[in-house]
Coordinates of C-alpha atoms and ligand atoms in Angstrom, one line a residue:
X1 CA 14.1 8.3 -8.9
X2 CA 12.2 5.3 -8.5
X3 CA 8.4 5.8 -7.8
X4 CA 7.3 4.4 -4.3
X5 CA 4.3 1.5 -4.8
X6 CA 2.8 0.0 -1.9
X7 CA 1.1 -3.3 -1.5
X8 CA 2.2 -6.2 -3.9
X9 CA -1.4 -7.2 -5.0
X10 CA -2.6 -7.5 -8.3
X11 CA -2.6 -3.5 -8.4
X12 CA 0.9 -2.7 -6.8
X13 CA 2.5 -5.0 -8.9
X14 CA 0.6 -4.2 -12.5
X15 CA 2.0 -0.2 -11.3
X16 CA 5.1 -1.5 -11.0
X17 CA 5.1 -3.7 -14.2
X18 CA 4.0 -0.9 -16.5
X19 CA 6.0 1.6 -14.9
X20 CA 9.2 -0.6 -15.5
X21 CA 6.9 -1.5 -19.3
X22 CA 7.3 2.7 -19.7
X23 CA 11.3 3.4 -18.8
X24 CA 10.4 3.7 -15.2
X25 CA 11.5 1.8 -12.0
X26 CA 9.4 1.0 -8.7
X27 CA 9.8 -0.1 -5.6
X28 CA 7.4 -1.7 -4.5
X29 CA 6.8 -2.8 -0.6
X30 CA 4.9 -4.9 1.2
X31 CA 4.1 -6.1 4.4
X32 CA 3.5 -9.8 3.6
X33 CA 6.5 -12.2 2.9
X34 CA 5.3 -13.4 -0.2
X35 CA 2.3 -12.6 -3.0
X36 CA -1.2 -14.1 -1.9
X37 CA -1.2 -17.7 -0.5
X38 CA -5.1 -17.4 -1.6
X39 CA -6.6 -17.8 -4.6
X40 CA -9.6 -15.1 -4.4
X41 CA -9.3 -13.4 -7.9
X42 CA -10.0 -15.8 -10.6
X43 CA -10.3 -15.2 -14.0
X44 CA -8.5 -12.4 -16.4
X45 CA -11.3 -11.1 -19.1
X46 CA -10.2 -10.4 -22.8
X47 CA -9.6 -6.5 -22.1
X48 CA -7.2 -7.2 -19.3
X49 CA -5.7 -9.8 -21.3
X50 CA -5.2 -6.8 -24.0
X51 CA -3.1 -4.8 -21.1
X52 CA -1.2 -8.1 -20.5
X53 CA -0.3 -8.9 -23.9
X54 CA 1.5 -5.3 -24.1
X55 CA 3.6 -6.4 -21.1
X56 CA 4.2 -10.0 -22.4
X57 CA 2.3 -12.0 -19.8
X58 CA -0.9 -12.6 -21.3
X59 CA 0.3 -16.2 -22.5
X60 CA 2.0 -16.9 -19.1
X61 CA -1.5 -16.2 -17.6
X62 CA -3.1 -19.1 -20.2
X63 CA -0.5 -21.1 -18.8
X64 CA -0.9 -21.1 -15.1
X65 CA -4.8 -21.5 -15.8
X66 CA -6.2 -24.4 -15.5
X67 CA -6.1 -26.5 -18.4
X68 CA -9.7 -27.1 -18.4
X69 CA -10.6 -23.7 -20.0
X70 CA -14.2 -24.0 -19.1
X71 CA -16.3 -22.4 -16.5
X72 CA -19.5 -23.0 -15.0
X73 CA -21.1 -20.5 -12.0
X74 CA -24.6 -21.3 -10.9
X75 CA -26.9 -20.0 -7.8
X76 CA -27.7 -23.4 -5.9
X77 CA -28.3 -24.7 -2.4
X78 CA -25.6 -26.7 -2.8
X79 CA -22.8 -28.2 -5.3
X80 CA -25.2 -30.8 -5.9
X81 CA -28.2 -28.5 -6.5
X82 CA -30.9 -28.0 -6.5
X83 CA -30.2 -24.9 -9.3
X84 CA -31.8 -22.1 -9.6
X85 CA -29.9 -20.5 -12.2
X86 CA -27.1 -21.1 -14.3
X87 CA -25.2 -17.8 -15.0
X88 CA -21.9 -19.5 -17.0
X89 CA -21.7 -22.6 -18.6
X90 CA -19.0 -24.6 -20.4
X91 CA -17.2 -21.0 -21.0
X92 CA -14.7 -18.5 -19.5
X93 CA -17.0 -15.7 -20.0
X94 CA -18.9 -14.5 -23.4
X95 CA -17.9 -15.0 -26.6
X96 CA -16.0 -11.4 -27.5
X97 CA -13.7 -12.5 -31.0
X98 CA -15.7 -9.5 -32.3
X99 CA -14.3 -7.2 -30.5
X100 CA -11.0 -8.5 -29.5
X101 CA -8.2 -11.3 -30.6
X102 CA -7.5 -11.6 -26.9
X103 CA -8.8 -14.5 -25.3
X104 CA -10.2 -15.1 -21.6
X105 CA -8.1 -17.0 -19.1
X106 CA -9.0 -18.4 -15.7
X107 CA -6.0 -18.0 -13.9
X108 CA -6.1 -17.6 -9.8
X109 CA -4.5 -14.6 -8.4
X110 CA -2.4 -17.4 -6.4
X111 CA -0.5 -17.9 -9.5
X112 CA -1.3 -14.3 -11.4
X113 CA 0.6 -12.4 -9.2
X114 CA 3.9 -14.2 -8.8
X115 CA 3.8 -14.0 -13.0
X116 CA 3.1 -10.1 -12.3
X117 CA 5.6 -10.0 -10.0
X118 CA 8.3 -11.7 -12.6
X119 CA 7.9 -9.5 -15.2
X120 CA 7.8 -6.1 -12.9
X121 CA 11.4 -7.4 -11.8
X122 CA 12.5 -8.1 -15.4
X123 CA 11.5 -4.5 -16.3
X124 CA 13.5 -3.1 -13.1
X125 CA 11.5 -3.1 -10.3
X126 CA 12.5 -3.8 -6.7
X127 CA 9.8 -6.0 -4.5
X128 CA 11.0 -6.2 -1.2
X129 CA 8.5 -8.4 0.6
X130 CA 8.3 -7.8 4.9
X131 CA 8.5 -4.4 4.3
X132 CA 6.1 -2.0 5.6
X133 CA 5.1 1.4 4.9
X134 CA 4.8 2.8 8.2
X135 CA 4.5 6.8 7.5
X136 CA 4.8 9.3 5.0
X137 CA 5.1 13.2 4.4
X138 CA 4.8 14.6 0.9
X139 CA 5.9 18.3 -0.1
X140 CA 6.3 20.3 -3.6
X141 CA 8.7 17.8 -4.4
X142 CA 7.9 14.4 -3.8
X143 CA 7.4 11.9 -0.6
X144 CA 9.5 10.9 2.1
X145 CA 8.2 7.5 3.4
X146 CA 9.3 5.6 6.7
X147 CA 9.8 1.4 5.8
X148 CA 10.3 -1.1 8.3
X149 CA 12.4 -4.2 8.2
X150 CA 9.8 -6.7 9.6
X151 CA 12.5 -9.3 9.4
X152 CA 15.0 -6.9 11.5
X153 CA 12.9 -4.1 13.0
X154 CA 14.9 -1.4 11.0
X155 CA 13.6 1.5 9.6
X156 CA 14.8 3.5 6.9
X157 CA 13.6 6.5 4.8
X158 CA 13.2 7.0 1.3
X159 CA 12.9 9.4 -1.1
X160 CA 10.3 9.3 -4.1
X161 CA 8.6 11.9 -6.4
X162 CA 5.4 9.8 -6.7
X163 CA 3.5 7.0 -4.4
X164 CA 1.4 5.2 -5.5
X165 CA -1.3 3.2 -2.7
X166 CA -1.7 -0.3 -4.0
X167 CA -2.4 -1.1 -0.1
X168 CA -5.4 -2.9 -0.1
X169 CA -9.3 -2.4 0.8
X170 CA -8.2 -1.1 4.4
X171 CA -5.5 1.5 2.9
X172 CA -4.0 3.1 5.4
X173 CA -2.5 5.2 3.2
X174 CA -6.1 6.5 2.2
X175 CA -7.0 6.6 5.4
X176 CA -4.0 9.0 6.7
X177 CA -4.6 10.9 3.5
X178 CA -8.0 11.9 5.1
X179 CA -10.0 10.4 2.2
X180 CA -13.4 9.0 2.7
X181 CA -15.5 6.9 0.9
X182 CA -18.6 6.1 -0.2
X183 CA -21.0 3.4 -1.3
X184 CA -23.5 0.8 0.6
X185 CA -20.4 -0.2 2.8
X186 CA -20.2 -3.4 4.8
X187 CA -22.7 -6.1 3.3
X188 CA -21.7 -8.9 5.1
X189 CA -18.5 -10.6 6.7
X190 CA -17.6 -14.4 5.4
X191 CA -15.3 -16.4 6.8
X192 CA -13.7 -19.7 4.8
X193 CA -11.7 -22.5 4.6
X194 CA -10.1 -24.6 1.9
X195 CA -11.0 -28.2 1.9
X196 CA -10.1 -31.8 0.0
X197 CA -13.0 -33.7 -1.0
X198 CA -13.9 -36.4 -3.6
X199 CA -16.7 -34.5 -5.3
X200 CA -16.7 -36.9 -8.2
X201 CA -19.4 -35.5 -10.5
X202 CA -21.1 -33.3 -8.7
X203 CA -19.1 -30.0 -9.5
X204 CA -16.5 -29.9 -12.7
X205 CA -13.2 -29.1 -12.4
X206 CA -13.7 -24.9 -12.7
X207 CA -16.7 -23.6 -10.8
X208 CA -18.2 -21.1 -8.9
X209 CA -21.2 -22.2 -6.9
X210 CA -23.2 -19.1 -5.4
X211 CA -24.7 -20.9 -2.2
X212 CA -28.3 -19.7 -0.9
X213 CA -29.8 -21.8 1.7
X214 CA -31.2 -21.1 5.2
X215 CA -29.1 -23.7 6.6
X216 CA -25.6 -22.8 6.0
X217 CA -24.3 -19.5 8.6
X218 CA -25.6 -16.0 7.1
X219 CA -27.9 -18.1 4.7
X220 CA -25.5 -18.6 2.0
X221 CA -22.2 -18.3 0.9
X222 CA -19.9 -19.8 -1.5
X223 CA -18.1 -22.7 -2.8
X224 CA -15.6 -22.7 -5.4
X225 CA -12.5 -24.8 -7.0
X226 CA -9.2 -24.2 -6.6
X227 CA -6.2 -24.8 -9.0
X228 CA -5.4 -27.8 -6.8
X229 CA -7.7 -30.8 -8.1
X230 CA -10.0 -32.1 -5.6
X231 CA -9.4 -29.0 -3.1
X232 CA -12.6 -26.0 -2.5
X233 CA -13.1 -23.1 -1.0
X234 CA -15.9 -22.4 0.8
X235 CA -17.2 -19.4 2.4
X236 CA -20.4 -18.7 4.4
X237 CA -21.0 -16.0 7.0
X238 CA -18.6 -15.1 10.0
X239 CA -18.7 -17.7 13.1
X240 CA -17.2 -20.3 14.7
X241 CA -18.3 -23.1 12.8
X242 CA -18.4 -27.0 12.6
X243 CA -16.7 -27.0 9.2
X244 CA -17.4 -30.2 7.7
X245 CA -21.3 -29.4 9.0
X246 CA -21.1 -26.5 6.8
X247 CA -18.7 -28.5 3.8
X248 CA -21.7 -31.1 3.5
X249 CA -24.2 -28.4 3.7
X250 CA -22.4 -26.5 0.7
X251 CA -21.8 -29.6 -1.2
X252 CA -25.4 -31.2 -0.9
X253 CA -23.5 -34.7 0.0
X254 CA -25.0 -35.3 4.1
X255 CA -21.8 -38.1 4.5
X256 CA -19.3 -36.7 2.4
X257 CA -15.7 -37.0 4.1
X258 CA -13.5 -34.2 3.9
X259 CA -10.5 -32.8 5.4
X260 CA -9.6 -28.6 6.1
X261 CA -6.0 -27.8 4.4
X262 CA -5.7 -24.0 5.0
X263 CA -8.2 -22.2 7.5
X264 CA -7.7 -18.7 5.6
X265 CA -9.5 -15.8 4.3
X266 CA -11.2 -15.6 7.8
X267 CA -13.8 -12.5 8.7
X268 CA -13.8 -10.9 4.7
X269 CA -15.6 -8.1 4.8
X270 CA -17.7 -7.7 1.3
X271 CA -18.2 -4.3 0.8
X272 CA -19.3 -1.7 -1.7
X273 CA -17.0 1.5 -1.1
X274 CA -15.5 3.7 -3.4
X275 CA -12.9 6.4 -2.4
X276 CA -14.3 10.1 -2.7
X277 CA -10.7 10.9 -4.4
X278 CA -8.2 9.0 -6.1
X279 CA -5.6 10.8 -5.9
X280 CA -4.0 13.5 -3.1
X281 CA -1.1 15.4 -4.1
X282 CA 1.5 13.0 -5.5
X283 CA -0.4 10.0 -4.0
X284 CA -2.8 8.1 -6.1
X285 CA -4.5 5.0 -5.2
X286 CA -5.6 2.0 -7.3
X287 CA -7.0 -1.4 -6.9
X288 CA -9.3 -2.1 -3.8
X289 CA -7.3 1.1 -2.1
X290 CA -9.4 3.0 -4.6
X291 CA -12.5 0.4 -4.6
X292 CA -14.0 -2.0 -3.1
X293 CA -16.7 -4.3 -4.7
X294 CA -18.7 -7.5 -3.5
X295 CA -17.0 -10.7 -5.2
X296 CA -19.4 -11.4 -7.2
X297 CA -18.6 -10.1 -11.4
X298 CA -14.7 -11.0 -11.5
X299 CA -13.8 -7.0 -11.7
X300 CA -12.0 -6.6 -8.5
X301 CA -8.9 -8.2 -9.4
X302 CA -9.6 -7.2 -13.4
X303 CA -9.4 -3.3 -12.5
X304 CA -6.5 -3.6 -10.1
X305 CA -4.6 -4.9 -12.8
X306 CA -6.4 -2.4 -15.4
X307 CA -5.6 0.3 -12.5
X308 CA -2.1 -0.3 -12.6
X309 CA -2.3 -0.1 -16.5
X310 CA -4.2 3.1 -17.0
X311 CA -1.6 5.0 -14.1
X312 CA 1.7 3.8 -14.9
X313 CA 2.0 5.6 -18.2
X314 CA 1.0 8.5 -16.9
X315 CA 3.1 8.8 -14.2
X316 CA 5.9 7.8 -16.5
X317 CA 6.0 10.7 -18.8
X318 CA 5.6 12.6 -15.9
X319 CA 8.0 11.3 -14.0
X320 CA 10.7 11.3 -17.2
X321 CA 9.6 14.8 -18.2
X322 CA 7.6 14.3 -21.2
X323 CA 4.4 15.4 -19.7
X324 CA 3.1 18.3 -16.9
X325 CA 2.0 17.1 -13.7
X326 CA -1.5 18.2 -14.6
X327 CA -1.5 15.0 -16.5
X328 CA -1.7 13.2 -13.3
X329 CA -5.1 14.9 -12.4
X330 CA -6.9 12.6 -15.0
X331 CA -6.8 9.4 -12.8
X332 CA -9.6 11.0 -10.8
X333 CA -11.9 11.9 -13.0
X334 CA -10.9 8.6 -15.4
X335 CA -11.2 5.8 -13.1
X336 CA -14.0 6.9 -10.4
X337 CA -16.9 7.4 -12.2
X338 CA -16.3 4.1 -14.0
X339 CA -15.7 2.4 -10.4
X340 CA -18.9 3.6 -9.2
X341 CA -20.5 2.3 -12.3
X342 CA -19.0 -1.1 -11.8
X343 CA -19.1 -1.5 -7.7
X344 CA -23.3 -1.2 -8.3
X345 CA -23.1 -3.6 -11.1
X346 CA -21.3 -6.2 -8.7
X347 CA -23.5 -4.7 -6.1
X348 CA -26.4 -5.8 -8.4
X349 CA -25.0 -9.4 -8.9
X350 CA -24.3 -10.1 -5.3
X351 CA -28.4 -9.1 -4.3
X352 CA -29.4 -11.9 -7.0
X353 CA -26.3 -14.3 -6.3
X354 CA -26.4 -13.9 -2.6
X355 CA -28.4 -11.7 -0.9
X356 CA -31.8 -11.7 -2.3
X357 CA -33.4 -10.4 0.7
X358 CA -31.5 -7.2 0.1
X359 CA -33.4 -6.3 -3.6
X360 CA -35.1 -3.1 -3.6
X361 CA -36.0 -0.3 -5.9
X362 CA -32.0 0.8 -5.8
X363 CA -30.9 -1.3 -7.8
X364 CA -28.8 -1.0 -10.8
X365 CA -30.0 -2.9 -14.1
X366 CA -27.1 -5.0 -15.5
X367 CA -25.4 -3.2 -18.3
X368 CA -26.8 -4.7 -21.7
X369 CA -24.2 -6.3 -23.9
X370 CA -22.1 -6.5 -21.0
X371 CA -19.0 -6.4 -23.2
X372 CA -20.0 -2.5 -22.6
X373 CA -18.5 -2.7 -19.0
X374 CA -15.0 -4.2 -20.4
X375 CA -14.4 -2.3 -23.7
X376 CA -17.1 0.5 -23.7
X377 CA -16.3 2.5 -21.1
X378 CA -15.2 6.2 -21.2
X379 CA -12.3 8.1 -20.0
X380 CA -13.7 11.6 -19.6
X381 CA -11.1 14.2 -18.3
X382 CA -8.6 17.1 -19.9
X383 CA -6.3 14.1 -20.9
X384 CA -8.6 13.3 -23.9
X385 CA -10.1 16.9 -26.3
X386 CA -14.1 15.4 -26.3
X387 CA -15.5 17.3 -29.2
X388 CA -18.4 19.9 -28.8
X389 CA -20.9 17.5 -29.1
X390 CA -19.8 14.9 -27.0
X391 CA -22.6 13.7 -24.5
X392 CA -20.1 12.6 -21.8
X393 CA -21.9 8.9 -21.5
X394 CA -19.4 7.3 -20.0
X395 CA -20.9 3.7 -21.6
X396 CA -20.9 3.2 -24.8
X397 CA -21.9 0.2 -26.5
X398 CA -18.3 -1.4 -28.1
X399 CA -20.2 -3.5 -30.6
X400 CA -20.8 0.1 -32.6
X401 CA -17.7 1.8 -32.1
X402 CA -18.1 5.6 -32.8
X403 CA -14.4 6.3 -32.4
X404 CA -15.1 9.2 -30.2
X405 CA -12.3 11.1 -28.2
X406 CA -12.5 9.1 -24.7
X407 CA -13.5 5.8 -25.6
X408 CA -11.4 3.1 -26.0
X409 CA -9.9 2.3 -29.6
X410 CA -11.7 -0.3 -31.7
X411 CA -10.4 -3.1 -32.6
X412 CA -10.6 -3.9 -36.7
X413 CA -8.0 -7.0 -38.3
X414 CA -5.3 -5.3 -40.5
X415 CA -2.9 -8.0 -42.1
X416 CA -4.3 -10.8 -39.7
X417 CA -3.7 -8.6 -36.3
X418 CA -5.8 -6.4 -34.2
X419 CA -5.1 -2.7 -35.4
X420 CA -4.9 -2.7 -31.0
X421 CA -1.5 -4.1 -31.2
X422 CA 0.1 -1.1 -32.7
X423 CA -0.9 0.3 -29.3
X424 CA 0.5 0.7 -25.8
X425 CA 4.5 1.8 -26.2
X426 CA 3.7 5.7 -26.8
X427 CA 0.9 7.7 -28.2
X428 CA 0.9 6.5 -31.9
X429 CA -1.5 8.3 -34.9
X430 CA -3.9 5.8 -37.4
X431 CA -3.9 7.7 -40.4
X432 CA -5.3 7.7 -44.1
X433 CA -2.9 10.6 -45.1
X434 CA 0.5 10.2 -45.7
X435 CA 0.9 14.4 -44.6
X436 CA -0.2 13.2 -41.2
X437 CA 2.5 10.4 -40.5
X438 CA 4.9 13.2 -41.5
X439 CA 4.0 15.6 -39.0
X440 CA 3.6 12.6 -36.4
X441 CA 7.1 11.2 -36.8
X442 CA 8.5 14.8 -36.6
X443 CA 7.3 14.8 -33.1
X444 CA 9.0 11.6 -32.7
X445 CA 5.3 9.4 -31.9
X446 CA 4.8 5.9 -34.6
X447 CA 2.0 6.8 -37.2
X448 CA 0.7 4.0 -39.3
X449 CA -1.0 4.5 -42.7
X450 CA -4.6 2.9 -42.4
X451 CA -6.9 1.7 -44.9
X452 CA -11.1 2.6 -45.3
X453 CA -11.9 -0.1 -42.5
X454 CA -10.0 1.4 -40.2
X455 CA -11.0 4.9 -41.2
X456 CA -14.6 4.4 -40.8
X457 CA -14.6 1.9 -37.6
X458 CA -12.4 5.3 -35.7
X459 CA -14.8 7.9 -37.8
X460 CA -12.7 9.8 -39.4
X461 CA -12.6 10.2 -43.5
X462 CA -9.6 9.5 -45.6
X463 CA -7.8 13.0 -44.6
X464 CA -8.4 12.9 -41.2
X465 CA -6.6 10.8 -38.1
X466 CA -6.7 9.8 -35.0
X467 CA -4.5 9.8 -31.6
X468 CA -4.4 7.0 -29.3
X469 CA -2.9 7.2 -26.2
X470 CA -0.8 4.3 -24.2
X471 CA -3.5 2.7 -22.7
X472 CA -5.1 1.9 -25.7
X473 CA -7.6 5.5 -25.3
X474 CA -8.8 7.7 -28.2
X475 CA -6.8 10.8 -27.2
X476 CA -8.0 13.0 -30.0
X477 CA -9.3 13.0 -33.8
X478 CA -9.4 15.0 -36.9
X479 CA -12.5 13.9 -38.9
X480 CA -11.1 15.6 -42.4
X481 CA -8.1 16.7 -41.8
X482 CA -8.4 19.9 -39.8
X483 CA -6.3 20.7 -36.2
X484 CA -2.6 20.3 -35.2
X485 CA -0.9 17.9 -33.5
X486 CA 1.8 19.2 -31.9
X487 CA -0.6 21.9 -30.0
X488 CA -3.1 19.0 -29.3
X489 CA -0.1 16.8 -27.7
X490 CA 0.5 19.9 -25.4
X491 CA -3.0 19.6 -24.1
X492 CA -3.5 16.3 -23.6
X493 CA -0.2 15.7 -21.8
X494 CA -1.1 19.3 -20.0
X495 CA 2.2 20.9 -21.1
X496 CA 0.3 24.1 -21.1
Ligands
LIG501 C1 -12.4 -14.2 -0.9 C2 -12.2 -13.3 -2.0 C3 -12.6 -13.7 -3.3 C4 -12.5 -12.8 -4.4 N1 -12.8 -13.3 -5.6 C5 -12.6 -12.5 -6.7 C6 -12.9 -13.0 -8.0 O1 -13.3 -14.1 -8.2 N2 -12.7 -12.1 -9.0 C7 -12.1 -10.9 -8.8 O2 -11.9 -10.2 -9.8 N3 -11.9 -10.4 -7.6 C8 -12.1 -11.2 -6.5 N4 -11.8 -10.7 -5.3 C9 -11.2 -9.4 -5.2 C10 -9.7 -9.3 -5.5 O3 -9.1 -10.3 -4.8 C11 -9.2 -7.9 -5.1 O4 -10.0 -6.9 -5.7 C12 -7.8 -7.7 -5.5 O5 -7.0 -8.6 -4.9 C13 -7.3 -6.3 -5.2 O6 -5.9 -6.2 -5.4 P1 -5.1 -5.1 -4.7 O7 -3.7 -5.2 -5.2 O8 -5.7 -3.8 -4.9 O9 -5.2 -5.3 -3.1 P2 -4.6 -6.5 -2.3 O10 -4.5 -7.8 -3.0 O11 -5.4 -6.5 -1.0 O12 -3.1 -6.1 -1.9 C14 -2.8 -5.0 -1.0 C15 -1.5 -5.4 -0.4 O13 -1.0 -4.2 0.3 C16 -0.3 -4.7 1.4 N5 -0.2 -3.6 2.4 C17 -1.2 -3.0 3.0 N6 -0.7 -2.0 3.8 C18 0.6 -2.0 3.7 C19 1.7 -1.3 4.3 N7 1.5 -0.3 5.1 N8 3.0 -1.6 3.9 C20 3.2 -2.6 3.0 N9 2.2 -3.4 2.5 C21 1.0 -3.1 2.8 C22 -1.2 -5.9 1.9 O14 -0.4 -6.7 2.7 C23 -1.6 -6.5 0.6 O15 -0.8 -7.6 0.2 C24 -11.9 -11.5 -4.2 C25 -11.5 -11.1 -2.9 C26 -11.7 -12.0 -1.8 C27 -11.2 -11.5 -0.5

């Protein structure tokens, strides 16, 4: 049976991909009759890039990026400044070779989802675009959803043992789950429109300008290219609003001419609200279903496409048997205390971006490396064994790996690859003992033999070995040599 994902947004469609990547098929619905017509998302960082190099997309992504593989973002008044501060320059993001051969890419979600899309259909899933979720009932077995046609007005019901809310930052599907949320809630409401202009020099071709000044609508805003040359978007707060007024305000040029191609993106809320729950039953919710951030860090569309990573997996084995349902009951206690963490880190960046007037004594300090956010967080639930003296940080710094049961799994060349790309089809074993690649291929996982480097980076001596799980997470290790495998599988894919 295929599992039920709604919304085809980076999340939906990342579900659906992996699923399909993991020997399962989707359907996925949604209400729209295409993928986003905006470009909002830009930018895929290197451990997303990671997740899409397991499905095969990662290079597609460097390829519908601009070919300009720079980026600048800067807080100004206007394009053509004055600046206060210059938070990118000439980059994509920070230099992290050392902790991964995956690259940045810049890549609008215009063009990332129809490649997400692509690949979901090549591994077996079914998109059907106008097509809306209308209701659903979900018992021991699985759910029973009501679709609509939106082309004919038909309904029809389906049958599926697992949903999966990919439906957006409104959700309704959180909504009639009875889930609330928490967080600062509504900051502000923008409104925006795309534009062509000759802005010659004064903004390169990828750039992110974070507007504050008193005389644009809510005192600020944004402008920002597209992948079309010569066409911006700009946003500034909700009205009705003389647009090229508020063009030459955001580009600093008083006579610039300029024509609107797409009114769009009208009345965005930016919020910060996370869902109390991710999960209700056999309904579990990713992307901004699960979180919402302020637009200012690049991790909403990151972690609905890291969302639909960390699920699909698990609802594969548990879908195909190889795992207990109890499995499932990890993408709570994985995924929202990490979302909290990084909805007050964008929450931070947005007060000094755009909203200074809201700074107070609440907020969060920026995580320092901030490599920490993208490869050092922690998975902390009964889907990894943390060992007895494991201090549940859920941060830890990635540029000193300790190997530990929960974090993510180090990345250290082997034969001129990242030790990373054994990972991602199944659980596999890194190894210094020949007796433990035995016992892992007996229950059928891929063990690899692994030299001192390796050893030490994951913390384990030459007799011991460690478990990795499909999304790249330490599931387990054995520092010298002592447990068992078989028993530790059972727990982790809670078949006990
Ligand atoms: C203006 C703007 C700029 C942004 N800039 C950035 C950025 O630079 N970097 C970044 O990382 N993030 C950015 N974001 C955030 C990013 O776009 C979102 O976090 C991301 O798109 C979330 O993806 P999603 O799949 O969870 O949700 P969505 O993309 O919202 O997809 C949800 C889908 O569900 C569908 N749906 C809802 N209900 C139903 C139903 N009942 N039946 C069928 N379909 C349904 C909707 O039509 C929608 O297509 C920006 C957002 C905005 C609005």
């Amino acid at each position: 049976m295929r599992v039920l994902v709604v919304g085809a947004g980076l999340s939906g469609l990342s579900t659906a991909m992996y699923l399909g990547l993991h020997g399962v098929q989707a359907l996925v619905v949604e209400r729209h009759p295409s993928t986003s017509i905006y470009p909002k998302a830009r930018g895929q960082f290197p451990h997303t890039m990671e997740a899409l190099r397991l499905a095969g997309v990662d290079q597609k992504m460097v390829a519908a990026s601009p070919s300009d593989q720079t980026f600048k973002i800067v807080i100004a008044a206007s394009a053509a400044g004055p600046v206060f501060k210059e938070i990118l320059v000439d980059q994509l993001g920070p230099d992290l070779s050392a902790l991964s051969t995956a690259v940045w890419a810049g890549c609008s979600q215009e063009r990332a989802e129809p490649v997400l899309a692509e690949r979901a259909r090549e591994l077996g899933a079914e998109i059907r675009f106008a097509t809306e979720l209308v209701e659903f009932q979900q018992d021991d077995d699985g759910v029973t959803a009501t679709l609509r046609d939106l082309t004919t007005g038909e309904t029809s019901e389906i049958r599926a043992p697992y949903m999966v809310a990919a439906d957006g930052h409104r959700s309704p599907i959180r909504a009639a789950l009875g889930i609330g949320h928490h967080g600062r809630g509504v900051l502000g409401t923008g409104t925006g429109v795309v534009f062509r202009a000759d802005l010659g020099d004064v903004i390169p071709p990828n750039a992110l300008v974070y507007l504050q000044n008193p005389e644009l609508p809510g005192g600020g805003g944004s402008l920002v290219t597209t992948d079309e040359p010569s066409q911006y978007a700009v946003s500034v707060g909700l009205g009705d609003h003389d647009w090229l007024k508020v063009i030459r305000t955001a580009t600093g040029i008083p006579d610039l001419a300029a024509e609107v191609v797409q009114h769009g993106m009208t009345s965005t809320d930016i919020k910060h609200s996370v869902a109390d729950r991710f999960s209700d039953g056999r309904v579990h919710l990713v992307g901004d279903a699960a979180r919402v951030m302020p637009p200012t860090g690049g991790f909403g569309g990151n972690s609905a496409i890291m969302d639909g990573f960390h699920l699909a997996w698990k609802l594969a084995m548990v879908v195909r048997g190889e795992a207990g349902p109890g499995l499932l009951d990890s993408h709570d206690p994985e995924q929202r205390p990490w979302s909290d963490f990084i909805a007050e880190q964008q929450y931070t960046a947005y007060v000094e971006r755009m909203r200074p007037d809201l700074a107070d004594d609440t907020l969060a300090s920026p995580v320092d490396p901030v490599s920490k956010l993208f490869f050092g967080y922690r998975c902390l639930s009964d889907a990894v064994i943390l060992e007895p003296d494991d201090d549940r940080e859920l941060l830890e710094n990635p540029e000193e790996p300790t190997g530990r049961p929960g974090s993510r799994a180090p990345h250290v060349m082997v034969d001129g690859k990242s030790v990373v790309e054994l990972f991602g089809r199944g659980f596999v074993v890194l190894t210094g003992a020949q007796q433990w690649v035995d016992r892992a291929t007996d229950l059928g996982l891929d063990a690899y033999l692994v030299g001192d480097e390796v050893t030490k980076t994951y913390g384990i001596g030459a007799e011991g070995a460690v478990l990795v799980r499909p999304d790249f997470v330490i599931a387990w290790r054995s520092m010298q040599g002592e447990g068992d495998l078989a028993s530790t599988l059972d727990r982790v894919l809670s078949r006990v």
